Amino acid sequence: MTITRRLIVVTLMLLGAMPVSAQDSAKLAEQKKDAVKGVDEMAKLAQEMVDSVFSFGELGMQEIETSKYLTAQLEKFGFKVTRGQSGIPTAWVATYGSGKPVIALGSDIDGIPQSSQKPGVAYHDPIIEGAPGHGEGHNTGMPLNIIAAIAVKRIMERDKLPGTIMLWPGVAEELVASKAWFVRDGMFKDVDVNLFTHVGGNLSTSWGQQGGTGLVSIEYTFEGETAHSAGAPWRGRSALDAVELMSVGWQYRREHLRLSHRSHSIITNGGDQPNVVPRNASIWFYFREIDQPHIKELVEIGNKMAEGAALMTNTRVTSRILGTAYPRHMNKTVAETMYANIQTVGLPTWSEQDQMLAKGLQKELGNATQNGLAVKLGELGKPVALEDNNGGGSDDIGDISWNMPTITLSYPANIPGLPGHNWSSGIASATPIAHKGVVAGAKAQAMTVLDLLTKPELVKQAWAYFNDVQTKDVKYIPFITRDTPAPTHLNQAILGKYREQMRKYYYDPTKFGTYLEQLGITYPTLRK
Ligand SMILES: [Zn+2]
């Protein structure tokens, strides 16, 4: 703006006759500043929520304490909560406001098996050996959204802004077992834009077709007949033989699958005892590929192979879909809006202790680069062409991204360069690194919600990209049907085994300033 133009604007402002758009953008800038201030004032609440959810350490479908706690927080701050979405006891929706636009904020809440870990300690040191924990950092995303939503809600109330904020949890993301069901059951039918958050090593976002894969997760269960394994083995039909043959068959077939594919399996039931021919046995596969037609192809190969294994062993096979995730495609308009806010927020200021922990862990893991925490903002991520996509992980946010404008905000609440799905990802997750990363992310999230609430043209542009670019040639074809039930039984046994032991370590914010303090951990604790 030239000095003359600035003078004109100032003069118009003084005259109370500033052009509407300039007036609006000055007001929005003020609202954003207030939201950022509000988030900063809730840093203590952010820490309490992050540490509490970390201490619950619950696996997918068993996020009982987590959901009870988070919904109680939301109700305390005036959000309306409905529970039990898609027949999933730990799924819920919280809303505030009314009418359009409807802006949804989501994030995952589940943990990883065998990843129990003392936070702030730069080597493997479980709180409870063998127990689950937050070995991905999913304890931080919903606290981020809640802080952002409370900050925005206060401004909506004060300035009488129309619109609705909706919060929802990514239940069982590690099993990709809820979001396709939420979509199927119309949970997002009124939503204009979905702002998803996921823990990462930087503050960033991206748009277009993403890297990584989509997947279908299927369990095959074989049924044979028992017999005395030594006395009359010829009278038995072994379901375990079928499982083993299918497993071996898949390993041979793997050589002839596309390089972009990923597949893995575990045996969920291998029989009862050696002297009884196994009547039932099950094997659980994740079939991953980079687009829908190729995922479908893998499922068809798997189904055929299961039939083959049943034929070879004279057993019967049934199968059940336990999870699905679409490859992700993120919205350009929304990502660019978020990225502008990210640049305003910037990265947190890391302390010397934060960097010591990060570098100590990177050294412990033998990483080639031990640069510690990110100190430079990442670029806005651009589309990944299918031919450049060599596969990788999945997230069922993909299913949502094909049904409405969606982005994922990645926020710096973890240490870069970790293997993932491992105890090491829990080390930063209840420390100042996570607390600061969540506060930074909540600011960008709150500012973007305000953009979307006050600038209807943004929502329109986002839908134009969604309709005219993203879904012009590619359509969403769900892998589940109307009748596919959500697999709510998963992880029951593991939590049944560990919950009572874990309960003793739940964070009590009324007695301790932080979870580190409750556990008596010096921050950071490095290998001597
Ligand atoms: Zn995740």
PDB file of N, CA and C in Angstrom, residues 435-493:
ATOM      1  N   HIS A 435       3.322 -29.773  24.646  1.00  0.00           N
ATOM      2  CA  HIS A 435       2.477 -28.678  25.137  1.00  0.00           C
ATOM      3  C   HIS A 435       2.610 -27.438  24.246  1.00  0.00           C
ATOM      4  N   LYS A 436       3.839 -27.103  23.867  1.00  0.00           N
ATOM      5  CA  LYS A 436       4.064 -25.922  23.021  1.00  0.00           C
ATOM      6  C   LYS A 436       3.574 -26.171  21.591  1.00  0.00           C
ATOM      7  N   GLY A 437       3.803 -27.378  21.101  1.00  0.00           N
ATOM      8  CA  GLY A 437       3.354 -27.708  19.742  1.00  0.00           C
ATOM      9  C   GLY A 437       1.843 -27.602  19.620  1.00  0.00           C
ATOM     10  N   VAL A 438       1.137 -28.022  20.667  1.00  0.00           N
ATOM     11  CA  VAL A 438      -0.326 -27.969  20.672  1.00  0.00           C
ATOM     12  C   VAL A 438      -0.811 -26.517  20.694  1.00  0.00           C
ATOM     13  N   VAL A 439      -0.166 -25.691  21.483  1.00  0.00           N
ATOM     14  CA  VAL A 439      -0.568 -24.274  21.556  1.00  0.00           C
ATOM     15  C   VAL A 439      -0.354 -23.594  20.192  1.00  0.00           C
ATOM     16  N   ALA A 440       0.780 -23.877  19.558  1.00  0.00           N
ATOM     17  CA  ALA A 440       1.039 -23.294  18.222  1.00  0.00           C
ATOM     18  C   ALA A 440      -0.009 -23.780  17.224  1.00  0.00           C
ATOM     19  N   GLY A 441      -0.278 -25.077  17.229  1.00  0.00           N
ATOM     20  CA  GLY A 441      -1.270 -25.642  16.302  1.00  0.00           C
ATOM     21  C   GLY A 441      -2.652 -25.067  16.542  1.00  0.00           C
ATOM     22  N   ALA A 442      -3.023 -24.904  17.814  1.00  0.00           N
ATOM     23  CA  ALA A 442      -4.361 -24.390  18.143  1.00  0.00           C
ATOM     24  C   ALA A 442      -4.543 -22.966  17.618  1.00  0.00           C
ATOM     25  N   LYS A 443      -3.469 -22.197  17.620  1.00  0.00           N
ATOM     26  CA  LYS A 443      -3.559 -20.826  17.089  1.00  0.00           C
ATOM     27  C   LYS A 443      -3.873 -20.846  15.595  1.00  0.00           C
ATOM     28  N   ALA A 444      -3.118 -21.648  14.845  1.00  0.00           N
ATOM     29  CA  ALA A 444      -3.352 -21.733  13.393  1.00  0.00           C
ATOM     30  C   ALA A 444      -4.758 -22.266  13.115  1.00  0.00           C
ATOM     31  N   GLN A 445      -5.168 -23.239  13.917  1.00  0.00           N
ATOM     32  CA  GLN A 445      -6.497 -23.840  13.743  1.00  0.00           C
ATOM     33  C   GLN A 445      -7.596 -22.797  14.016  1.00  0.00           C
ATOM     34  N   ALA A 446      -7.474 -22.072  15.121  1.00  0.00           N
ATOM     35  CA  ALA A 446      -8.494 -21.073  15.486  1.00  0.00           C
ATOM     36  C   ALA A 446      -8.570 -19.968  14.428  1.00  0.00           C
ATOM     37  N   MET A 447      -7.418 -19.512  13.955  1.00  0.00           N
ATOM     38  CA  MET A 447      -7.405 -18.450  12.939  1.00  0.00           C
ATOM     39  C   MET A 447      -8.082 -18.918  11.653  1.00  0.00           C
ATOM     40  N   THR A 448      -7.862 -20.172  11.299  1.00  0.00           N
ATOM     41  CA  THR A 448      -8.458 -20.693  10.069  1.00  0.00           C
ATOM     42  C   THR A 448      -9.970 -20.860  10.220  1.00  0.00           C
ATOM     43  N   VAL A 449     -10.416 -21.282  11.402  1.00  0.00           N
ATOM     44  CA  VAL A 449     -11.866 -21.372  11.636  1.00  0.00           C
ATOM     45  C   VAL A 449     -12.486 -19.983  11.475  1.00  0.00           C
ATOM     46  N   LEU A 450     -11.827 -18.959  12.018  1.00  0.00           N
ATOM     47  CA  LEU A 450     -12.357 -17.595  11.894  1.00  0.00           C
ATOM     48  C   LEU A 450     -12.397 -17.148  10.434  1.00  0.00           C
ATOM     49  N   ASP A 451     -11.364 -17.481   9.672  1.00  0.00           N
ATOM     50  CA  ASP A 451     -11.384 -17.181   8.228  1.00  0.00           C
ATOM     51  C   ASP A 451     -12.626 -17.790   7.579  1.00  0.00           C
ATOM     52  N   LEU A 452     -12.869 -19.068   7.883  1.00  0.00           N
ATOM     53  CA  LEU A 452     -13.959 -19.781   7.224  1.00  0.00           C
ATOM     54  C   LEU A 452     -15.335 -19.309   7.696  1.00  0.00           C
ATOM     55  N   LEU A 453     -15.415 -18.887   8.958  1.00  0.00           N
ATOM     56  CA  LEU A 453     -16.699 -18.410   9.487  1.00  0.00           C
ATOM     57  C   LEU A 453     -17.073 -17.055   8.918  1.00  0.00           C
ATOM     58  N   THR A 454     -16.043 -16.232   8.652  1.00  0.00           N
ATOM     59  CA  THR A 454     -16.352 -14.841   8.285  1.00  0.00           C
ATOM     60  C   THR A 454     -16.200 -14.541   6.795  1.00  0.00           C
ATOM     61  N   LYS A 455     -15.606 -15.479   6.038  1.00  0.00           N
ATOM     62  CA  LYS A 455     -15.431 -15.209   4.602  1.00  0.00           C
ATOM     63  C   LYS A 455     -16.129 -16.298   3.778  1.00  0.00           C
ATOM     64  N   PRO A 456     -17.419 -16.109   3.500  1.00  0.00           N
ATOM     65  CA  PRO A 456     -18.188 -17.136   2.777  1.00  0.00           C
ATOM     66  C   PRO A 456     -17.563 -17.502   1.431  1.00  0.00           C
ATOM     67  N   GLU A 457     -16.837 -16.549   0.839  1.00  0.00           N
ATOM     68  CA  GLU A 457     -16.257 -16.834  -0.486  1.00  0.00           C
ATOM     69  C   GLU A 457     -15.199 -17.935  -0.383  1.00  0.00           C
ATOM     70  N   LEU A 458     -14.563 -18.071   0.784  1.00  0.00           N
ATOM     71  CA  LEU A 458     -13.558 -19.128   0.964  1.00  0.00           C
ATOM     72  C   LEU A 458     -14.201 -20.512   0.902  1.00  0.00           C
ATOM     73  N   VAL A 459     -15.323 -20.644   1.588  1.00  0.00           N
ATOM     74  CA  VAL A 459     -16.040 -21.932   1.596  1.00  0.00           C
ATOM     75  C   VAL A 459     -16.494 -22.264   0.171  1.00  0.00           C
ATOM     76  N   LYS A 460     -16.947 -21.238  -0.534  1.00  0.00           N
ATOM     77  CA  LYS A 460     -17.398 -21.425  -1.916  1.00  0.00           C
ATOM     78  C   LYS A 460     -16.237 -21.889  -2.809  1.00  0.00           C
ATOM     79  N   GLN A 461     -15.107 -21.216  -2.642  1.00  0.00           N
ATOM     80  CA  GLN A 461     -13.904 -21.582  -3.430  1.00  0.00           C
ATOM     81  C   GLN A 461     -13.453 -23.003  -3.112  1.00  0.00           C
ATOM     82  N   ALA A 462     -13.526 -23.350  -1.816  1.00  0.00           N
ATOM     83  CA  ALA A 462     -13.109 -24.695  -1.397  1.00  0.00           C
ATOM     84  C   ALA A 462     -13.980 -25.747  -2.073  1.00  0.00           C
ATOM     85  N   TRP A 463     -15.283 -25.488  -2.132  1.00  0.00           N
ATOM     86  CA  TRP A 463     -16.192 -26.437  -2.788  1.00  0.00           C
ATOM     87  C   TRP A 463     -15.995 -26.456  -4.304  1.00  0.00           C
ATOM     88  N   ALA A 464     -15.621 -25.301  -4.865  1.00  0.00           N
ATOM     89  CA  ALA A 464     -15.358 -25.268  -6.312  1.00  0.00           C
ATOM     90  C   ALA A 464     -14.166 -26.183  -6.623  1.00  0.00           C
ATOM     91  N   TYR A 465     -13.112 -26.113  -5.811  1.00  0.00           N
ATOM     92  CA  TYR A 465     -11.968 -27.010  -6.006  1.00  0.00           C
ATOM     93  C   TYR A 465     -12.417 -28.466  -5.839  1.00  0.00           C
ATOM     94  N   PHE A 466     -13.203 -28.715  -4.795  1.00  0.00           N
ATOM     95  CA  PHE A 466     -13.665 -30.079  -4.517  1.00  0.00           C
ATOM     96  C   PHE A 466     -14.484 -30.635  -5.697  1.00  0.00           C
ATOM     97  N   ASN A 467     -15.438 -29.825  -6.190  1.00  0.00           N
ATOM     98  CA  ASN A 467     -16.343 -30.309  -7.246  1.00  0.00           C
ATOM     99  C   ASN A 467     -15.709 -30.298  -8.630  1.00  0.00           C
ATOM    100  N   ASP A 468     -14.986 -29.221  -8.939  1.00  0.00           N
ATOM    101  CA  ASP A 468     -14.541 -29.034 -10.328  1.00  0.00           C
ATOM    102  C   ASP A 468     -13.154 -29.597 -10.594  1.00  0.00           C
ATOM    103  N   VAL A 469     -12.360 -29.807  -9.561  1.00  0.00           N
ATOM    104  CA  VAL A 469     -11.002 -30.323  -9.767  1.00  0.00           C
ATOM    105  C   VAL A 469     -10.880 -31.726  -9.156  1.00  0.00           C
ATOM    106  N   GLN A 470     -10.989 -31.777  -7.823  1.00  0.00           N
ATOM    107  CA  GLN A 470     -10.710 -33.036  -7.123  1.00  0.00           C
ATOM    108  C   GLN A 470     -11.604 -34.194  -7.573  1.00  0.00           C
ATOM    109  N   THR A 471     -12.920 -33.971  -7.591  1.00  0.00           N
ATOM    110  CA  THR A 471     -13.829 -35.096  -7.857  1.00  0.00           C
ATOM    111  C   THR A 471     -14.379 -35.068  -9.297  1.00  0.00           C
ATOM    112  N   LYS A 472     -13.726 -34.302 -10.149  1.00  0.00           N
ATOM    113  CA  LYS A 472     -14.194 -34.200 -11.529  1.00  0.00           C
ATOM    114  C   LYS A 472     -14.149 -35.577 -12.198  1.00  0.00           C
ATOM    115  N   ASP A 473     -13.037 -36.264 -12.066  1.00  0.00           N
ATOM    116  CA  ASP A 473     -12.905 -37.569 -12.722  1.00  0.00           C
ATOM    117  C   ASP A 473     -12.865 -38.741 -11.751  1.00  0.00           C
ATOM    118  N   VAL A 474     -12.514 -38.465 -10.496  1.00  0.00           N
ATOM    119  CA  VAL A 474     -12.386 -39.552  -9.518  1.00  0.00           C
ATOM    120  C   VAL A 474     -13.549 -39.469  -8.534  1.00  0.00           C
ATOM    121  N   LYS A 475     -14.266 -40.570  -8.364  1.00  0.00           N
ATOM    122  CA  LYS A 475     -15.394 -40.577  -7.435  1.00  0.00           C
ATOM    123  C   LYS A 475     -15.084 -41.470  -6.237  1.00  0.00           C
ATOM    124  N   TYR A 476     -15.732 -41.167  -5.132  1.00  0.00           N
ATOM    125  CA  TYR A 476     -15.568 -41.959  -3.904  1.00  0.00           C
ATOM    126  C   TYR A 476     -16.440 -43.216  -3.989  1.00  0.00           C
ATOM    127  N   ILE A 477     -15.802 -44.367  -3.920  1.00  0.00           N
ATOM    128  CA  ILE A 477     -16.538 -45.643  -3.897  1.00  0.00           C
ATOM    129  C   ILE A 477     -16.167 -46.343  -2.595  1.00  0.00           C
ATOM    130  N   PRO A 478     -17.034 -46.281  -1.579  1.00  0.00           N
ATOM    131  CA  PRO A 478     -16.643 -46.834  -0.273  1.00  0.00           C
ATOM    132  C   PRO A 478     -16.370 -48.334  -0.340  1.00  0.00           C
ATOM    133  N   PHE A 479     -15.469 -48.786   0.520  1.00  0.00           N
ATOM    134  CA  PHE A 479     -15.159 -50.214   0.596  1.00  0.00           C
ATOM    135  C   PHE A 479     -16.121 -50.951   1.535  1.00  0.00           C
ATOM    136  N   ILE A 480     -16.829 -50.189   2.377  1.00  0.00           N
ATOM    137  CA  ILE A 480     -17.787 -50.841   3.272  1.00  0.00           C
ATOM    138  C   ILE A 480     -19.193 -50.665   2.712  1.00  0.00           C
ATOM    139  N   THR A 481     -20.104 -51.524   3.149  1.00  0.00           N
ATOM    140  CA  THR A 481     -21.496 -51.418   2.715  1.00  0.00           C
ATOM    141  C   THR A 481     -22.329 -50.900   3.889  1.00  0.00           C
ATOM    142  N   ARG A 482     -23.564 -50.684   3.629  1.00  0.00           N
ATOM    143  CA  ARG A 482     -24.544 -50.281   4.636  1.00  0.00           C
ATOM    144  C   ARG A 482     -24.487 -51.228   5.856  1.00  0.00           C
ATOM    145  N   ASP A 483     -24.224 -52.522   5.574  1.00  0.00           N
ATOM    146  CA  ASP A 483     -24.322 -53.544   6.629  1.00  0.00           C
ATOM    147  C   ASP A 483     -23.004 -53.834   7.351  1.00  0.00           C
ATOM    148  N   THR A 484     -21.889 -53.268   6.887  1.00  0.00           N
ATOM    149  CA  THR A 484     -20.615 -53.593   7.547  1.00  0.00           C
ATOM    150  C   THR A 484     -20.609 -52.979   8.949  1.00  0.00           C
ATOM    151  N   PRO A 485     -20.548 -53.815   9.998  1.00  0.00           N
ATOM    152  CA  PRO A 485     -20.544 -53.223  11.342  1.00  0.00           C
ATOM    153  C   PRO A 485     -19.160 -52.684  11.696  1.00  0.00           C
ATOM    154  N   ALA A 486     -19.117 -51.647  12.519  1.00  0.00           N
ATOM    155  CA  ALA A 486     -17.823 -51.149  13.011  1.00  0.00           C
ATOM    156  C   ALA A 486     -17.255 -52.204  13.966  1.00  0.00           C
ATOM    157  N   PRO A 487     -15.940 -52.478  13.879  1.00  0.00           N
ATOM    158  CA  PRO A 487     -15.346 -53.561  14.678  1.00  0.00           C
ATOM    159  C   PRO A 487     -15.055 -53.137  16.116  1.00  0.00           C
ATOM    160  N   THR A 488     -16.112 -52.956  16.885  1.00  0.00           N
ATOM    161  CA  THR A 488     -15.962 -52.381  18.229  1.00  0.00           C
ATOM    162  C   THR A 488     -15.300 -53.348  19.220  1.00  0.00           C
ATOM    163  N   HIS A 489     -15.155 -54.611  18.817  1.00  0.00           N
ATOM    164  CA  HIS A 489     -14.557 -55.611  19.724  1.00  0.00           C
ATOM    165  C   HIS A 489     -13.030 -55.500  19.778  1.00  0.00           C
ATOM    166  N   LEU A 490     -12.443 -54.779  18.819  1.00  0.00           N
ATOM    167  CA  LEU A 490     -10.978 -54.798  18.728  1.00  0.00           C
ATOM    168  C   LEU A 490     -10.331 -54.219  19.989  1.00  0.00           C
ATOM    169  N   ASN A 491      -9.229 -54.804  20.375  1.00  0.00           N
ATOM    170  CA  ASN A 491      -8.399 -54.367  21.519  1.00  0.00           C
ATOM    171  C   ASN A 491      -9.039 -54.549  22.896  1.00  0.00           C
ATOM    172  N   GLN A 492     -10.201 -55.190  22.930  1.00  0.00           N
ATOM    173  CA  GLN A 492     -10.841 -55.437  24.227  1.00  0.00           C
ATOM    174  C   GLN A 492      -9.934 -56.258  25.136  1.00  0.00           C
ATOM    175  N   ALA A 493      -9.337 -57.296  24.567  1.00  0.00           N
ATOM    176  CA  ALA A 493      -8.528 -58.209  25.381  1.00  0.00           C
ATOM    177  C   ALA A 493      -7.297 -57.495  25.950  1.00  0.00           C
TER     178      ALA A 493
END
